[in-house]
Amino acid sequence: MSTESKVADNVEDTIIIKDLNKWYGDFHVLKDINLTVKKGEKIVICGPSGSGKSTTIRCINRLEEFQRGSLVVNGVEMVEDVKNIEAIRREVGMVFQHFNLFPHLTILENLTLGPIWVQKKPKAEAEAIAMKYLERVKIPEQADKFPGQLSGGQQQRVAIARSLCMAPQIMLFDEPTSALDPEMIKEVLDVMVELADEGMTMLCVTHEMGFAKKVADRVIFMDAGEIVEQNTPEELFNNPQTDRLQLFLSQILDH
Amino acid sequence: MANTFKTDPIEFKPAAAQPAPSSTVGPVAWIKENLFSSIPNSVVTILVILGLLNVVPGVIDWMFISSTWSGASQDACVSDGACWVFIQAWSQQFFYGSYPSDGLWRVNLSLILLFVVIVLSFTLPANIRLKVSVPLFLVLPFVCIAILDGRLVGLDYVNTDFWGGFSLNVLMAAAAIIVAFPFSFLWALGRRSDMPLARSISVVFIEFFRGVPVLALFFMGSVMLPLFFAEGTNVDKLVRVWIVLIFFMSGYMAEVFRGGFQAIPSGQYEAADSIGLGYWQKTLLIILPQVIKVSMPNILATFVMLFKNTVFLLIIGIPEVLQTLLTALSNSNWLGGHAVEGYVFVGVIFWLCCFGMSMLASSIEKKLDTSHRN
C-alpha cells in the first residue's frame, strides 16, 4: 500500500469513519462507530463521561489506535505507517482539555515550533504566522511570556492559535472549556465561534450546550461506546428520541 | 435572570490587613515553638545543648586556638593542637598530585573552564541556554584532556602518571558525568521503548552497573578491560577508569532520567504528536528539556555520589587526593602522626564541594517551584 493512498475523491466528505471498533484490553470502548463529516461542518459530540466521545475524536489524529474498521481523513486512509499518520496529523489540529502548552517554551516558540520543524518554514515567516494567530485570539502582547504566566483562558486561546498555525483542514476540540474557571469559558468559546463562522471543519467534544445550539450543524449523543442519536441541535435537545438522551439532558440542564 | 444584578453598585473597599498576633512572630516565639514546645522537646533541646558544650570547645581549641599554622617542617608543631603545617607543606601534592610545578596553570585553567561552563549553563538567557551549554559541556572533557596532556595543543607532554590530587577527583568526576549524560539518556529512552530488544538490552545494562559495587567495577576496569582490547594496545589506566566511571554513572543517571520521563504529563507527548512532530523532534525539543529540568536536583545528587566515589580510585593505585594523603603520611620527614589533620582536611574539602552542590540543587528546586506551575 502506498503511504498516502487516496481512497476517496469525494473531497466533500472530510472525515469518513466506518465501523470503528476499539478495545482497551478486553474492554470494548468504541462499538461500530459510523460517522461522516462534510467539509466545513461543525459537529458537537456530547454524552456522559466514559461514553467514548473523547476516544472517538482522538482516533481521528491517531492519538488512539483502533482495532477494527476504517478511517479516512481528507482522502488519506489511516494505516499503520508513520508517514501516513504524520500526513494525517498535518491536516488535523487538536485542542486539549488541559491546554498542553509546552511549559519550557515561550508562547511564541510554542506557536512556531510546528511551522519551523514540521513544515520547515523559515523562522521569520513562522513568527509572522504566529503573531497573526495570536492577534486573532487577542493576546499578541503575551508572545514572550511563558505558559505558566498566563491564565487558563489565555493558555487555551494560545493552544487554539498553536493548532491554527499549522493551517489544519480540521480542528478537534477535546472538552476545551472543562478545565477553565467559569469566568474564562466565554473568551475561549468566542474564539471557537469565530473559527466556526470562518468555515473551519470542527469536531468538538463539549458540555457547553449554548455553544452547541449556536454553532453546531449536528449534535451527536454517545453513550457506552455507541452513537445513540444524532440530529440538529434544536431537534436533539427539544425532541430526544431515546430515554438515555432524555436522562442525560435532564441531568445537564437541571441545575 | 440578568435583571436581578441591576441595582446601583456600591463601591467595594477591601478591609485593611491587620498585623499577626505578637505571640506568633519574632525570635522568642520561634524558640518556644521549635525548641520548647513540649516537655520531651525541652529535655531533648537541653541534652543536645549540653552535648555540644562538651564537644565543640575542644574541637575549636584543637583546630584553631592551640593549633600551629606556620612553620617549615613538623618540628614547628610543638603544641597539642592540630599541625596545619603538614597540610600547608603538602598542599600542592594534595591539589595537583605530582603534576610539574611549572604546568600547574594548565590544571587551574581546566578547573576554571569547568567552572565557567557550569556558571554559563545556569546564567545564560533561557532561550539559548540549552543550545549553548550542551555543546560546551560535551567538548569540555576533551579540551581539558588536551590541555593537561599537552601534546595536541603544543605544550609539554605530561604523562597521566603525574596527574593527581584533588583536581583529578574533580575533573575525573566531571568528565565522567558529562560523557555519561547522553548515554544515560539513551538507556532511559531504551528502557521506556516499545521495542523488546532495545528495552531488554537497556534493562540488563542499567541493572548491571547499578547492581555491581563500584570497587568491583574499578577492578574489572583495570584488570578485565585490557583483555577486550587488541593485543599490544596499551590503553591508559586513567582512560580505563574513566570508561568505568562513565558506565557506572550512566546506569544511575538512566534511572534518574526515567523518573524525569515519568514526571512529564502524557499531554505533552500528545500535543507534540498532534502538531505532527516526529519521534526525535518530540523527544529532543519537547520532552528532553523538561526531563532535564525536573531531574536537575537528582542529577546533582547523583553527581555528588560519583564525586565522592572517585576516592576509591586509590584502590587501583591512582594518585587521587586520598592516595596522595597516604603517601604524605608515610613520608619519613612527616612521621609525627598527622593522620587526623589529613583526614579532616580531605573531609572538609569534599564536604565544601558537596555542600555547595546541594545548595545549588536546592536553589534550582526553588526556581522550578515558581516556573513550573501548569
XYZ file of C-alpha atoms in Angstrom:
629
model
C 0.000 0.000 0.000
C 1.335 3.411 -0.863
C 1.910 5.684 2.058
C -0.760 8.209 1.222
C -3.313 6.057 -0.516
C -6.131 8.168 -1.875
C -9.308 6.167 -1.447
C -11.922 8.855 -1.854
C -12.049 11.558 -4.454
C -15.126 12.974 -2.839
C -13.466 15.844 -1.010
C -16.844 16.915 0.308
C -16.538 14.232 2.957
C -13.529 15.300 5.026
C -13.762 12.510 7.555
C -15.236 9.089 6.874
C -15.382 6.701 9.821
C -16.687 3.217 9.090
C -17.441 0.502 11.672
C -14.773 1.771 14.021
C -14.131 -0.551 16.969
C -11.679 -0.121 19.783
C -10.793 -2.193 22.797
C -8.700 -1.374 25.866
C -7.557 -4.928 26.566
C -10.867 -6.768 26.891
C -12.913 -3.629 27.369
C -14.891 -2.647 24.284
C -14.781 1.180 24.314
C -15.978 2.011 20.793
C -18.623 -0.116 19.125
C -19.248 0.204 15.392
C -18.879 3.969 15.138
C -20.032 5.294 11.760
C -19.634 8.972 11.086
C -19.153 11.108 8.001
C -18.162 14.738 8.329
C -18.538 17.148 5.428
C -16.110 19.907 4.704
C -16.969 22.924 6.828
C -19.344 21.002 9.020
C -19.423 21.707 12.763
C -20.170 18.735 14.948
C -20.625 18.692 18.692
C -20.266 15.370 20.477
C -21.827 15.055 23.897
C -22.537 12.246 26.306
C -21.824 11.067 29.830
C -18.232 10.525 30.919
C -16.794 7.233 29.741
C -19.081 7.159 26.720
C -16.160 7.150 24.265
C -16.593 10.649 22.865
C -13.008 11.757 23.531
C -11.674 8.411 22.374
C -13.542 8.821 19.093
C -12.005 12.157 18.198
C -8.579 11.033 19.447
C -8.759 8.188 16.923
C -9.048 10.757 14.140
C -5.463 12.000 14.608
C -4.229 8.652 15.873
C -3.604 9.582 19.467
C -5.560 6.354 19.998
C -5.237 3.192 17.954
C -8.297 1.286 16.854
C -8.508 -2.431 16.210
C -11.228 -2.723 13.575
C -12.907 -0.521 10.995
C -11.614 2.195 8.723
C -10.930 5.879 8.963
C -10.306 8.264 6.077
C -9.192 11.830 6.771
C -9.061 14.294 3.882
C -8.798 11.459 1.403
C -5.964 9.686 3.241
C -6.713 6.348 4.798
C -5.300 5.789 8.274
C -2.975 2.811 8.107
C -0.212 1.508 10.370
C 2.562 3.682 8.949
C 4.470 6.562 10.463
C 4.489 8.643 7.243
C 0.785 8.159 6.815
C -0.007 9.101 10.405
C 2.155 12.224 10.124
C 0.413 13.166 6.867
C -2.949 13.000 8.618
C -1.714 14.872 11.681
C -0.583 17.736 9.469
C -4.202 18.208 8.372
C -5.750 17.879 11.821
C -5.329 20.353 14.674
C -6.244 19.428 18.204
C -7.081 21.400 21.330
C -6.938 19.602 24.665
C -8.802 19.921 27.938
C -5.591 20.781 29.811
C -4.136 23.011 27.038
C -0.875 21.007 26.948
C 1.252 24.004 26.067
C 4.989 23.346 26.283
C 5.941 24.959 29.602
C 9.642 25.389 28.767
C 8.957 27.446 25.632
C 7.596 30.958 25.302
C 4.164 31.496 23.790
C 5.758 32.497 20.502
C 8.022 29.436 20.496
C 5.040 27.218 21.273
C 3.406 28.558 18.138
C 6.404 28.499 15.808
C 7.612 25.008 16.752
C 5.331 23.201 14.310
C 5.764 25.551 11.341
C 9.575 25.539 11.755
C 10.210 21.847 12.450
C 7.332 20.135 10.661
C 6.588 22.487 7.776
C 10.261 23.624 7.520
C 9.311 27.283 7.255
C 11.945 29.961 7.870
C 11.856 31.400 11.375
C 10.740 34.879 10.324
C 7.815 33.534 8.327
C 6.795 31.210 11.176
C 6.877 34.119 13.604
C 4.751 36.253 11.312
C 2.167 33.472 11.118
C 2.300 33.017 14.881
C 1.722 36.718 15.530
C -1.179 36.732 13.088
C -2.943 33.979 15.016
C -2.054 35.442 18.400
C -3.772 38.617 17.262
C -6.768 36.597 16.198
C -7.087 35.083 19.658
C -6.468 38.602 21.015
C -3.297 38.072 23.066
C -0.359 39.259 20.889
C 1.084 41.100 23.916
C 1.745 37.774 25.672
C 4.070 36.438 22.942
C 7.239 36.489 25.030
C 5.760 35.123 28.230
C 5.815 31.512 29.346
C 2.618 29.454 29.550
C 2.793 29.332 33.371
C 2.386 33.122 33.487
C -0.950 33.091 31.649
C -4.473 32.433 32.910
C -6.240 29.248 31.905
C -8.403 31.023 29.353
C -5.386 32.696 27.786
C -3.497 29.384 27.690
C -6.386 27.704 25.930
C -6.551 30.502 23.369
C -2.800 30.079 22.792
C -3.400 26.350 22.325
C -6.011 27.110 19.669
C -3.635 29.513 17.948
C -0.883 26.880 18.074
C -3.088 24.439 16.191
C -4.142 27.074 13.674
C -0.514 27.917 12.875
C -0.277 24.534 11.171
C -3.100 25.597 8.818
C -5.179 22.479 9.529
C -8.216 21.433 7.487
C -9.948 20.042 10.555
C -9.957 21.116 14.179
C -10.660 18.710 17.029
C -11.621 20.083 20.424
C -11.487 17.728 23.386
C -13.507 19.379 26.183
C -11.708 22.694 25.666
C -13.532 24.530 28.450
C -13.843 21.820 31.100
C -10.667 22.773 32.962
C -11.383 26.510 32.956
C -12.703 28.763 35.691
C -16.257 29.890 34.867
C -15.298 33.485 34.051
C -12.834 32.304 31.387
C -15.102 29.979 29.450
C -16.613 32.741 27.364
C -13.334 34.081 25.949
C -12.460 30.620 24.665
C -15.924 29.923 23.276
C -15.860 33.311 21.491
C -12.691 32.283 19.657
C -14.266 28.961 18.737
C -17.436 30.621 17.450
C -15.347 32.956 15.304
C -13.468 29.987 13.927
C -16.735 28.243 13.111
C -18.026 31.345 11.349
C -14.972 31.254 9.101
C -15.918 27.823 7.842
C -13.479 25.559 9.669
C -14.439 21.900 9.889
C -14.819 21.286 13.603
C -15.439 18.310 15.856
C -15.993 19.383 19.380
C -16.480 17.298 22.499
C -18.092 19.653 24.971
C -20.823 20.086 27.540
C -21.430 23.691 26.529
C -24.956 23.305 25.221
C -25.232 27.015 24.448
C -22.251 26.676 22.119
C -23.793 23.588 20.521
C -27.062 25.410 19.826
C -25.286 28.422 18.414
C -22.702 26.730 16.207
C -23.313 23.049 15.587
C -24.726 21.714 12.345
C -25.164 18.392 14.020
C -25.037 17.152 17.601
C -24.053 13.584 18.320
C -25.019 11.881 21.544
C -22.834 8.976 22.575
C -23.257 6.505 25.386
C -21.416 3.284 26.263
C -19.205 3.490 23.176
C -22.025 3.908 20.674
C -23.570 6.788 18.761
C -27.069 6.754 20.236
C -28.637 9.733 18.473
C -27.567 12.426 16.069
C -29.552 15.376 14.846
C -29.615 19.148 14.521
C -29.195 20.838 17.907
C -32.840 22.010 18.051
C -34.234 18.554 17.279
C -31.834 16.725 19.533
C -32.351 18.921 22.577
C -36.085 19.544 22.179
C -37.130 16.179 20.897
C -34.903 13.425 22.301
C -35.875 10.029 20.966
C -34.230 7.721 23.497
C -34.695 7.528 27.246
C -30.907 7.621 27.630
C -30.673 11.037 25.975
C -33.675 12.300 27.925
C -31.978 11.280 31.168
C -28.681 12.903 30.072
C -30.362 16.151 29.073
C -32.310 16.306 32.326
C -29.062 15.823 34.251
C -27.066 18.530 32.479
C -29.852 21.092 32.122
C -31.485 20.868 35.553
C -29.008 22.713 37.683
C -32.012 36.471 35.464
C -29.756 39.303 34.369
C -32.092 41.889 35.867
C -31.510 40.747 39.419
C -27.975 42.205 39.334
C -29.098 45.604 38.024
C -29.098 47.659 41.207
C -26.988 50.732 41.891
C -23.441 49.488 42.560
C -21.914 50.179 45.978
C -18.162 50.771 45.902
C -16.261 47.821 47.414
C -13.314 48.639 49.679
C -11.130 45.742 50.879
C -10.639 45.706 54.673
C -7.166 46.817 55.836
C -4.745 43.990 56.707
C -4.018 43.603 60.458
C -0.661 42.566 61.970
C -0.331 38.964 63.185
C -0.608 38.445 66.978
C 2.774 39.202 68.610
C 2.904 35.804 70.353
C 3.280 34.049 66.971
C 6.121 36.058 65.408
C 9.644 37.049 66.468
C 12.625 35.078 67.825
C 11.103 34.273 71.233
C 8.039 32.754 69.577
C 10.308 30.814 67.220
C 12.356 29.347 70.110
C 9.213 28.479 72.041
C 7.617 26.839 69.016
C 10.627 24.903 67.734
C 12.755 24.098 70.792
C 10.485 24.062 73.836
C 7.051 23.194 72.510
C 6.599 20.248 74.909
C 8.370 18.661 77.889
C 10.103 15.888 75.842
C 11.147 18.513 73.299
C 12.604 20.718 76.018
C 14.534 17.764 77.505
C 15.989 16.884 74.102
C 16.929 20.519 73.473
C 18.762 20.773 76.812
C 20.574 17.451 76.283
C 21.712 18.490 72.822
C 22.961 21.845 74.119
C 24.886 20.095 76.934
C 26.387 17.644 74.441
C 27.506 20.443 72.131
C 29.032 22.369 75.058
C 31.023 19.246 75.881
C 32.440 18.665 72.392
C 32.564 21.920 70.452
C 35.055 23.893 72.628
C 37.564 21.012 72.431
C 37.249 20.808 68.654
C 37.616 24.575 68.263
C 40.614 24.595 70.548
C 42.287 21.759 68.606
C 41.503 23.213 65.192
C 42.095 26.916 65.750
C 43.409 28.005 69.144
C 46.263 25.672 70.104
C 46.998 24.656 66.528
C 50.145 25.504 64.617
C 49.586 27.363 61.349
C 53.042 28.261 60.124
C 56.431 26.623 60.016
C 58.737 24.793 57.673
C 58.659 21.251 58.990
C 56.888 19.224 61.623
C 59.369 20.441 64.212
C 57.342 23.657 64.289
C 54.410 21.714 65.756
C 55.069 21.709 69.496
C 51.588 22.438 70.874
C 48.758 19.949 71.480
C 46.615 21.335 68.672
C 46.398 20.468 65.024
C 49.557 20.707 62.947
C 48.324 22.522 59.847
C 51.925 22.913 58.760
C 51.606 19.377 57.440
C 48.732 20.340 55.152
C 50.481 23.505 54.067
C 53.678 21.692 53.174
C 51.845 19.096 51.123
C 49.117 21.326 49.697
C 50.487 21.308 46.168
C 50.529 17.498 46.117
C 47.058 17.322 47.622
C 45.622 19.524 44.900
C 47.757 18.725 41.877
C 49.442 15.370 42.613
C 52.866 15.241 41.018
C 51.932 17.449 38.059
C 55.013 19.545 37.131
C 55.120 22.806 39.091
C 55.578 24.989 36.013
C 52.462 23.462 34.418
C 50.050 23.968 37.290
C 48.318 26.741 35.366
C 47.115 24.070 32.957
C 45.278 22.288 35.773
C 43.904 25.595 37.017
C 42.801 26.527 33.516
C 40.910 23.234 33.201
C 39.177 23.813 36.524
C 38.315 27.387 35.555
C 36.899 26.238 32.210
C 34.739 23.693 34.052
C 33.562 26.356 36.473
C 32.802 28.852 33.692
C 30.750 26.328 31.710
C 28.770 25.365 34.818
C 28.054 29.017 35.618
C 27.100 29.712 31.997
C 24.678 26.811 31.990
C 22.731 28.469 34.796
C 23.042 32.119 33.844
C 22.579 32.233 30.072
C 19.218 33.568 28.872
C 16.651 30.763 28.855
C 16.110 30.722 25.083
C 19.744 29.890 24.209
C 20.767 28.135 27.453
C 20.480 24.537 26.255
C 21.665 25.303 22.730
C 24.927 26.785 24.002
C 25.673 24.905 27.203
C 25.065 21.366 25.932
C 27.747 21.573 23.174
C 30.098 23.378 25.566
C 29.721 20.608 28.125
C 30.281 17.914 25.532
C 33.582 19.339 24.238
C 34.809 20.351 27.703
C 36.257 16.967 28.836
C 38.261 16.643 25.637
C 39.535 20.219 25.802
C 40.642 19.627 29.397
C 42.366 16.372 28.466
C 44.155 18.148 25.607
C 45.329 20.917 27.929
C 46.510 18.524 30.645
C 48.114 16.096 28.237
C 49.697 18.869 26.199
C 50.682 17.007 23.029
C 47.737 18.132 20.896
C 47.986 21.804 21.809
C 51.768 22.139 21.569
C 52.543 22.141 25.283
C 54.989 19.890 27.141
C 53.691 16.334 27.327
C 52.657 15.318 30.831
C 52.073 11.597 31.275
C 48.894 10.653 33.137
C 51.045 9.052 35.845
C 51.755 12.577 37.061
C 48.125 13.693 37.169
C 46.698 13.520 40.628
C 45.387 15.185 43.746
C 42.039 16.747 44.383
C 41.944 18.371 40.936
C 41.983 14.861 39.459
C 38.972 13.891 41.594
C 37.052 16.926 40.381
C 37.999 16.630 36.702
C 37.519 12.860 36.642
C 34.031 13.136 38.125
C 33.093 15.982 35.790
C 34.448 14.269 32.686
C 32.623 11.064 33.600
C 29.247 12.655 34.254
C 29.381 14.765 31.117
C 30.070 11.846 28.805
C 27.616 9.675 30.757
C 24.859 12.213 30.146
C 23.935 11.351 26.524
C 24.433 7.637 27.159
C 22.162 7.614 30.174
C 19.546 9.482 28.187
C 19.665 6.777 25.514
C 19.473 3.994 28.124
C 16.459 5.651 29.711
C 14.781 6.007 26.305
C 15.596 2.367 25.599
C 14.089 1.225 28.865
C 10.857 3.052 28.038
C 10.845 1.841 24.458
C 8.179 -0.413 22.963
C 10.876 -2.380 21.149
C 11.621 -5.549 23.164
C 15.270 -5.751 22.083
C 16.125 -2.143 22.959
C 14.259 -2.487 26.224
C 15.935 -5.694 27.375
C 19.422 -4.500 26.448
C 18.838 -1.283 28.387
C 17.448 -3.089 31.428
C 20.374 -5.528 31.546
C 22.911 -2.719 31.175
C 21.336 -0.425 33.749
C 20.826 -3.146 36.320
C 24.365 -4.492 35.847
C 26.029 -1.163 36.542
C 23.657 -0.340 39.362
C 23.959 -3.769 40.915
C 27.737 -4.258 40.939
C 29.712 -2.330 43.604
C 31.826 0.460 42.215
C 35.005 -1.054 43.696
C 34.405 -4.282 41.810
C 33.842 -2.211 38.664
C 37.181 -0.432 39.145
C 38.986 -3.769 39.453
C 37.202 -5.033 36.370
C 38.226 -1.844 34.579
C 41.895 -2.162 35.446
C 42.181 -5.948 35.104
C 39.429 -7.125 32.762
C 39.033 -4.289 30.251
C 42.546 -4.750 28.777
C 41.522 -8.299 27.814
C 38.987 -6.854 25.396
C 41.425 -4.538 23.660
C 43.540 -5.810 20.806
C 46.868 -7.302 21.891
C 49.642 -4.768 22.137
C 47.382 -1.764 22.595
C 48.065 -0.176 25.913
C 45.107 1.870 26.978
C 45.936 4.362 29.664
C 44.887 3.411 33.171
C 43.061 6.712 33.650
C 41.141 6.197 30.428
C 40.066 2.738 31.561
C 38.864 4.126 34.865
C 37.146 6.939 33.038
C 35.236 4.408 30.935
C 34.214 2.516 34.072
C 33.008 5.724 35.728
C 31.053 6.651 32.595
C 29.254 3.303 32.521
C 28.645 3.310 36.268
C 27.313 6.833 36.118
C 25.134 6.314 33.065
C 23.456 3.340 34.762
C 22.462 5.518 37.699
C 21.568 8.542 35.634
C 19.417 6.471 33.310
C 17.207 5.757 36.289
C 17.196 9.441 37.226
C 16.124 10.299 33.694
C 13.492 7.575 33.724
C 11.999 9.229 36.779
C 12.082 12.512 34.891
C 10.336 10.987 31.887
C 7.586 9.686 34.128
C 7.073 13.166 35.556
C 6.219 14.571 32.113
C 2.433 14.509 31.629
C 1.175 12.390 28.729
C -0.486 15.532 27.372
C 2.943 16.838 26.373
C 3.517 13.810 24.139
C 0.002 14.111 22.715
C 0.376 17.815 21.985
C 3.695 17.161 20.227
C 2.078 14.324 18.255
C -0.920 16.424 17.279
C 1.361 19.118 15.835
C 2.967 16.405 13.709
C 6.444 16.306 15.254
C 8.391 13.098 14.604
C 9.772 10.857 17.366
C 13.198 12.502 17.688
C 11.852 16.028 17.270
C 9.326 15.322 20.009
C 11.927 13.735 22.266
C 14.651 16.348 21.815
C 12.572 19.529 21.527
C 9.713 18.870 23.919
C 10.480 16.048 26.297
C 14.244 16.218 26.950
C 14.382 19.877 28.068
C 11.585 19.250 30.548
C 13.159 15.994 31.751
C 16.478 17.746 32.394
C 14.688 20.473 34.265
C 12.756 18.210 36.614
C 15.711 15.833 37.051
C 18.285 18.534 37.836
C 18.239 18.084 41.646
C 18.580 14.308 41.265
C 21.314 14.670 38.648
C 23.280 16.811 41.090
C 22.680 14.294 43.887
C 23.985 11.521 41.633
C 26.957 13.681 40.756
C 27.766 14.190 44.447
C 27.703 10.412 44.858
C 30.025 9.874 41.900
C 32.332 12.653 43.039
C 32.770 11.016 46.438
C 33.267 7.628 44.798
C 36.347 8.950 42.981
C 38.399 8.418 46.176
C 38.014 4.662 45.523
C 40.435 5.190 42.646
C 43.195 4.840 45.266
C 42.371 1.109 45.371
C 43.872 0.669 41.928
C 46.761 2.996 42.646
C 45.652 6.227 41.016
C 47.121 9.184 42.943
C 43.901 10.990 43.726
C 43.701 13.122 46.860
C 43.347 10.335 49.446
C 46.133 8.310 47.870
C 48.334 11.409 47.974
C 47.485 11.844 51.637
C 48.509 8.246 52.376
C 51.805 8.874 50.559
C 52.385 12.025 52.586
C 51.611 10.252 55.857
C 54.235 7.613 55.159
C 56.899 10.189 54.245
C 59.909 9.853 56.570
C 60.041 13.591 57.324
C 56.434 13.659 58.488
C 56.094 10.612 60.695
C 54.630 12.634 63.558
C 51.171 11.161 63.179
C 49.297 13.797 61.214
C 46.596 11.419 60.028
C 43.807 13.281 61.831
C 44.733 16.608 60.255
C 44.948 14.955 56.855
C 41.581 13.238 57.046
C 39.903 16.335 58.490
C 41.333 18.341 55.609
C 40.177 15.895 52.929
C 36.804 15.606 54.651
C 36.382 19.388 54.737
C 37.227 19.999 51.081
C 34.884 17.219 49.951
C 32.199 18.486 52.275
C 32.560 22.051 50.974
C 32.207 20.918 47.364
C 29.286 18.605 48.048
C 27.535 21.138 50.262
C 27.951 23.724 47.516
C 26.298 21.369 45.055
C 23.459 20.661 47.481
C 22.875 24.397 47.817
C 22.838 24.656 44.046
C 20.342 21.798 43.844
C 18.007 23.360 46.380
C 18.172 26.755 44.701
C 17.260 25.065 41.423
C 14.355 23.344 43.148
C 13.083 26.682 44.394
C 13.358 28.146 40.916
C 11.450 25.166 39.494
C 8.689 25.697 42.016
C 7.832 29.098 40.611
C 8.269 28.494 36.911
C 6.647 25.086 36.571
C 3.108 25.671 37.749
C 0.967 24.385 34.949
